[in-house]
Short mmCIF file of C-alpha atoms in Angstrom, two decimals:
data_model
loop_
_atom_site.label_atom_id
_atom_site.label_comp_id
_atom_site.label_asym_id
_atom_site.label_seq_id
_atom_site.Cartn_x
_atom_site.Cartn_y
_atom_site.Cartn_z
CA GLU A 574 -38.52 -9.13 -16.29
CA TYR A 575 -34.75 -9.64 -16.47
CA VAL A 576 -32.90 -10.57 -12.98
CA VAL A 577 -29.25 -9.85 -12.76
CA SER A 578 -27.14 -11.90 -10.61
CA LEU A 579 -23.63 -11.07 -9.29
CA PRO A 580 -21.05 -13.79 -10.16
CA SER A 581 -20.37 -15.92 -7.19
CA ALA A 582 -16.72 -15.20 -7.25
CA MET A 583 -17.47 -11.70 -5.97
CA PRO A 584 -16.52 -11.26 -2.45
CA SER A 585 -19.17 -10.16 0.14
CA VAL A 586 -18.56 -6.50 2.06
CA ALA A 587 -17.72 -8.87 5.32
CA GLN A 588 -14.97 -11.02 3.45
CA GLU A 589 -13.64 -7.83 1.96
CA ALA A 590 -13.40 -6.20 5.41
CA SER A 591 -11.95 -9.31 6.97
CA LYS A 592 -9.57 -9.50 4.14
CA ASN A 593 -8.62 -5.72 4.50
CA LYS A 594 -7.91 -6.30 8.35
CA GLU A 595 -5.72 -9.24 7.80
CA VAL A 596 -3.60 -7.06 5.24
CA ALA A 597 -3.44 -4.11 7.60
CA GLU A 598 -2.25 -6.38 10.41
CA LYS A 599 0.53 -7.84 8.01
CA VAL A 600 1.43 -4.24 7.45
CA LEU A 601 1.69 -3.39 11.17
CA ASP A 602 3.53 -6.39 11.98
CA TYR A 603 6.33 -5.84 9.01
CA LEU A 604 6.55 -2.43 10.28
CA ARG A 605 6.98 -3.40 13.74
CA THR A 606 9.47 -6.24 13.13
CA THR A 607 11.52 -4.40 10.67
CA GLY A 608 11.69 -1.03 12.47
CA LYS A 609 11.88 0.84 8.97
CA LYS A 610 10.09 3.92 7.84
CA MET A 611 8.67 2.78 4.35
CA GLN A 612 6.83 4.37 1.46
CA ILE A 613 3.57 2.73 0.11
CA LYS A 614 5.54 1.52 -2.83
CA GLN A 615 8.21 -0.22 -0.72
CA MET A 616 5.57 -1.94 1.29
CA ILE A 617 4.02 -3.30 -1.89
CA LYS A 618 7.32 -4.72 -2.96
CA GLU A 619 8.34 -6.06 0.33
CA ILE A 620 5.21 -7.55 2.08
CA PRO A 621 3.98 -10.44 -0.24
CA GLU A 622 0.34 -9.86 0.81
CA LEU A 623 0.31 -6.57 -0.78
CA ASN A 624 1.27 -7.70 -4.24
CA GLU A 625 -2.25 -7.97 -5.33
CA PHE A 626 -3.09 -4.54 -4.26
CA SER A 627 -2.94 -1.21 -6.20
CA ASN A 628 -1.17 1.61 -4.60
CA GLN A 629 -4.31 3.28 -3.94
CA LYS A 630 -5.80 0.43 -2.00
CA VAL A 631 -2.69 0.33 0.17
CA SER A 632 -2.76 3.91 0.87
CA ALA A 633 -6.34 3.58 1.98
CA LEU A 634 -5.56 0.83 4.43
CA VAL A 635 -2.55 2.74 5.76
CA ARG A 636 -4.63 5.96 6.10
CA GLN A 637 -7.10 3.74 8.28
CA LEU A 638 -4.25 2.68 10.62
CA ARG A 639 -3.15 6.27 10.97
CA THR A 640 -6.78 7.17 11.73
CA ASP A 641 -6.61 4.52 14.23
CA LEU A 642 -3.15 5.90 15.60
CA LEU A 643 -1.20 2.71 14.82
CA VAL A 644 1.01 4.19 12.12
CA ASN A 645 2.89 7.44 12.03
CA ARG A 646 3.39 9.40 8.92
CA VAL A 647 6.56 11.33 8.34
CA GLU A 648 7.35 13.52 5.16
CA VAL A 649 11.13 13.82 4.15
CA LYS A 650 11.85 16.21 1.16
CA GLY A 651 8.00 15.96 0.28
CA VAL A 652 8.15 12.09 0.12
CA ALA A 653 5.79 10.18 2.86
CA TYR A 654 7.08 7.67 4.97
CA PHE A 655 5.28 5.41 7.44
CA THR A 656 6.36 3.93 10.69
CA LYS A 657 4.75 1.84 13.43
CA ALA A 658 3.33 4.44 16.32
#
């Protein structure tokens, strides 16, 4: 019988959720302090904590912020921009 163990470097679900929450708060703080409307790719470039994340991951975090009514989405010529609600 074989036992497969996960590497200890894998974050737990709670650790991942905690990290996601921290990053989402950084996005909110940045949008609040700059007052800019931003695309996801701009956020990744300008917010150091997002450098390690993919566009899809950041998009998912921002989508959750929209669901929580903390971020607004505006479309200009088919391009999505996000601002602090």
